[in-house]
Short mmCIF file of C-alpha atoms in Angstrom, two decimals:
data_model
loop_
_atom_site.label_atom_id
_atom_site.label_comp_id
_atom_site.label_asym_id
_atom_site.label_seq_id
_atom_site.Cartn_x
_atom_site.Cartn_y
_atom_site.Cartn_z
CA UNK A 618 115.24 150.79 42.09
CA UNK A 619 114.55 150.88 45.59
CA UNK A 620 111.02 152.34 46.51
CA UNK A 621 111.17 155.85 48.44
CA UNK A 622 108.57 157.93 49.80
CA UNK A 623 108.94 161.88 48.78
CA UNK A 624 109.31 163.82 52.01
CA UNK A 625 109.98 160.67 54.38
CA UNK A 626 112.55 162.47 56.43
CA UNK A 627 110.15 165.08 57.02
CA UNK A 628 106.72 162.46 57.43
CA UNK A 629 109.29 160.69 60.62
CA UNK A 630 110.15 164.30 62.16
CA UNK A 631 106.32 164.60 62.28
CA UNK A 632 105.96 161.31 63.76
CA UNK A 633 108.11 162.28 66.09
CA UNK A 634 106.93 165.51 67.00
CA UNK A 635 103.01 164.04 67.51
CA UNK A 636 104.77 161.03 69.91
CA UNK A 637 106.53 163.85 71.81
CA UNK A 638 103.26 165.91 72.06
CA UNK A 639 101.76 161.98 73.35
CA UNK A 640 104.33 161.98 75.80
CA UNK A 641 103.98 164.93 77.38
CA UNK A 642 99.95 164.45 77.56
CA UNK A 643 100.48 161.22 79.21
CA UNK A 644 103.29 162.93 81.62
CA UNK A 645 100.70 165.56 82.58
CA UNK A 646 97.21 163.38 83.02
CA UNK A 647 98.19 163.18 87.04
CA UNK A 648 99.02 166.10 87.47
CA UNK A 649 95.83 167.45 86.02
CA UNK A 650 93.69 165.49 87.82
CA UNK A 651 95.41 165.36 91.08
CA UNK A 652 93.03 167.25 92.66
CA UNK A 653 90.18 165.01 91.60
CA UNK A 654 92.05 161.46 92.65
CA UNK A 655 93.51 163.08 95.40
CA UNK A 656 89.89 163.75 96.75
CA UNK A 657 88.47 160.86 95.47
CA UNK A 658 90.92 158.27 96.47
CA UNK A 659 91.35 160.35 100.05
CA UNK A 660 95.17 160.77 99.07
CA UNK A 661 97.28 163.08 100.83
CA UNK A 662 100.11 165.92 99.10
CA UNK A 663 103.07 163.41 100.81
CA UNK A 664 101.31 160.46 99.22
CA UNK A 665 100.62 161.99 95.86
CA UNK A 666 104.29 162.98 95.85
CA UNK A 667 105.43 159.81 96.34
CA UNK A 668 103.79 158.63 93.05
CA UNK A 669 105.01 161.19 91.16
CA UNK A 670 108.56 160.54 92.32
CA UNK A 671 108.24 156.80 90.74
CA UNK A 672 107.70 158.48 87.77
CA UNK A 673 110.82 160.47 87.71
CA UNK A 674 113.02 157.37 89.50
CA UNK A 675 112.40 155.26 86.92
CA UNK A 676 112.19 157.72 84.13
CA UNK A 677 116.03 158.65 85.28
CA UNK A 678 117.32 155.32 84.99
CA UNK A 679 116.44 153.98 81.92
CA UNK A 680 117.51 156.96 80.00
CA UNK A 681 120.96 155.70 79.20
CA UNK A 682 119.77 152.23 78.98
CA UNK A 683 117.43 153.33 76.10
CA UNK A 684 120.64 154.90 74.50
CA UNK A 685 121.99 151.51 74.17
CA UNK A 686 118.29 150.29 73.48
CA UNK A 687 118.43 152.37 70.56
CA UNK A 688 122.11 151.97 69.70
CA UNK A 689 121.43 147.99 69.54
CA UNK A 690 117.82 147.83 67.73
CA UNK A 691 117.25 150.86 65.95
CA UNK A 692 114.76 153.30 66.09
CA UNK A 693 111.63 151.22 64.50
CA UNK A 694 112.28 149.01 66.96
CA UNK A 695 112.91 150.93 69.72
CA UNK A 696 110.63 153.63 69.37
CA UNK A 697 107.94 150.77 69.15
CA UNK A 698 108.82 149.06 72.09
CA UNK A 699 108.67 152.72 74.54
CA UNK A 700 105.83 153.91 72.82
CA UNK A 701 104.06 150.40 73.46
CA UNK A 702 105.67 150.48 77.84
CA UNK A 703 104.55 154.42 77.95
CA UNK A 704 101.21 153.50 76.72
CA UNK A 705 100.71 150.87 78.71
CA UNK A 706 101.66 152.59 81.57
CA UNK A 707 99.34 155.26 80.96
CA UNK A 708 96.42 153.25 80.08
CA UNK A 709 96.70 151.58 83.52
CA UNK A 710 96.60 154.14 85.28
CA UNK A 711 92.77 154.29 85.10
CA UNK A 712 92.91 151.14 87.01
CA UNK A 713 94.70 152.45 89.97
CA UNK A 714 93.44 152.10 93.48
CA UNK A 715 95.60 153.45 95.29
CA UNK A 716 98.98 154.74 96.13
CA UNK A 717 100.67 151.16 95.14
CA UNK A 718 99.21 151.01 91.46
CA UNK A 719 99.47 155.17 90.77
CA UNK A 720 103.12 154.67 91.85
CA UNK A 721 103.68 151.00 89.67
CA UNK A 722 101.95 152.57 86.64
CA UNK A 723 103.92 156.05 87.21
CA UNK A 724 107.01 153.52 87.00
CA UNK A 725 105.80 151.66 83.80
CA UNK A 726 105.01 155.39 82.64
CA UNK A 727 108.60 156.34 83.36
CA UNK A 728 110.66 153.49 81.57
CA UNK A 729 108.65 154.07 78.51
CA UNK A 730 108.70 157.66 78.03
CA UNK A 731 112.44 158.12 78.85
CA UNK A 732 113.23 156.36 75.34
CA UNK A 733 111.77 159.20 73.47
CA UNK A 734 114.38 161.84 73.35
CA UNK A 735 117.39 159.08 73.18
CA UNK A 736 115.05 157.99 70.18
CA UNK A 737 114.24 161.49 68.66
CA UNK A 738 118.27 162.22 68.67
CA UNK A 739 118.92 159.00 67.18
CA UNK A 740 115.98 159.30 64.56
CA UNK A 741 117.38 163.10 63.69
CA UNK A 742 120.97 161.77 63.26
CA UNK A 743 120.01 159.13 60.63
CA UNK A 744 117.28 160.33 58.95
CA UNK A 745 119.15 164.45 58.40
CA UNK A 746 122.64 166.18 57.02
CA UNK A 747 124.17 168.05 59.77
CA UNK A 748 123.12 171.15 58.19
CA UNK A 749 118.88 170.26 59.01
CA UNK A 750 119.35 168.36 62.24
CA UNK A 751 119.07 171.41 64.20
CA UNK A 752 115.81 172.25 62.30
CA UNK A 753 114.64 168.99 62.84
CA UNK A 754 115.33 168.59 66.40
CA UNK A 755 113.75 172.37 66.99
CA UNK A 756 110.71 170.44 65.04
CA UNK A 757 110.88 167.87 67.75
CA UNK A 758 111.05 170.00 70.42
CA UNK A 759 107.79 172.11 69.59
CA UNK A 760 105.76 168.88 70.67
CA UNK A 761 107.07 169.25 74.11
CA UNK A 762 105.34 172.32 74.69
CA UNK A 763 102.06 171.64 72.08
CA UNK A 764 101.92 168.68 74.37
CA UNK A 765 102.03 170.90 77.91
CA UNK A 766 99.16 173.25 76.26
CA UNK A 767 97.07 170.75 74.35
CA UNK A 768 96.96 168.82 78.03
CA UNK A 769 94.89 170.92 80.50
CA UNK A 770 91.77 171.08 78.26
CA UNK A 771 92.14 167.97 76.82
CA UNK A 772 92.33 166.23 80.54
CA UNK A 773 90.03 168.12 81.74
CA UNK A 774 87.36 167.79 79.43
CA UNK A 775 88.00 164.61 79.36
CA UNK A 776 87.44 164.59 83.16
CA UNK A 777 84.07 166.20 83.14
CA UNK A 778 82.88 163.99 80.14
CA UNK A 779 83.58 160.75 80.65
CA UNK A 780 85.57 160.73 84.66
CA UNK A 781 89.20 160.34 85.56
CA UNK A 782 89.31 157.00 84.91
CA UNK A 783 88.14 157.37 81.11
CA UNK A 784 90.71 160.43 81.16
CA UNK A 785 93.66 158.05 81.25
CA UNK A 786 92.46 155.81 78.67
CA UNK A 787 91.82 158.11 76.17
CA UNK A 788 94.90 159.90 76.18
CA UNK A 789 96.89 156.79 76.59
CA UNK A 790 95.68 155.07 73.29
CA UNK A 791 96.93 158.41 71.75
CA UNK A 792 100.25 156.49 71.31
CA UNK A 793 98.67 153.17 70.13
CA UNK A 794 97.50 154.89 67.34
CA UNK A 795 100.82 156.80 66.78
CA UNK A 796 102.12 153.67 66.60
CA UNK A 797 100.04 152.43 63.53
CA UNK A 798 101.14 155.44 61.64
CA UNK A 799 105.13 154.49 62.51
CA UNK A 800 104.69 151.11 61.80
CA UNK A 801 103.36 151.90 58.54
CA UNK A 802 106.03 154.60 57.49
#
């Protein structure tokens, strides 16, 4: 017989309620400190909204190409592969000069984190009976706004601690550790 782990369905809709709650403290590390790299970098409100609009270009597009991402791979797979871009992205950031790399990392940023709802749907439909999946996506969803509350005093301690710099590569190793945990499940 086939090995199984009690509770698995339940262990991934965790998993994928902590990398939603990872994506949304990523998403939110500018914004939190934009008035700290604004003034330190000398950046302007028409400059700082040009980085975050890479963010949201970018983020845009590759939605339905992670659909077929997703459709094509899997979730294992794919969920690896955006969690890996997003984190990227985000660790970068802490090597940004300037408008150029805030708006290239914004855009790594972007194509990452726009697989994880095509990959929490896909996740949900597999893994539950049509009778749980809207429990489980409601699960899901939760880390969207746990993420938008646990940001501001994360990032900002973070700020005051260690800089802005430090900021963005604390919270973006958040996902290379969620990723250990879904590579081992």
């Amino acid at each position: 017989p086939a090995f199984t782990i009690p509770g698995l369905r339940w262990i991934i809709v965790t998993l994928l309620f902590l990398a939603t709650i990872i994506c949304y403290i990523d998403r939110l590390t500018i914004s939190i400190l934009a008035p700290v790299i604004k003034s330190d970098l000398s950046l302007n409100n028409f400059q700082y909204a040009g980085i975050s609009t890479w963010f949201l270009i970018s983020y845009s597009i590759m939605q339905a190409f992670f659909g077929r991402i997703y459709d094509r791979f899997g979730t294992r797979r794919s969920f690896t592969a955006a969690i890996s871009v997003w984190s990227v992205g985000a660790v970068l950031h802490a090597l940004a000069k300037g408008v150029l790399g805030f708006s290239v990392f914004r855009f790594i940023l972007g194509i990452g984190e726009a697989g994880n709802w095509p990959g929490v749907a896909k996740a949900v439909a597999n893994w539950f009976p049509v009778r749980q999946r809207a429990l489980a996506m409601s699960v899901v969803n939760c880390g969207a706004a746990l993420g938008s509350v646990i940001a501001p005093p994360l990032i900002i301690w973070l700020n005051f601690a260690f800089g802005w710099k430090a900021a963005f590569l604390a919270t973006g190793s958040l996902g290379f550790l969620w990723l250990v945990a879904w590579l081992v499940v």
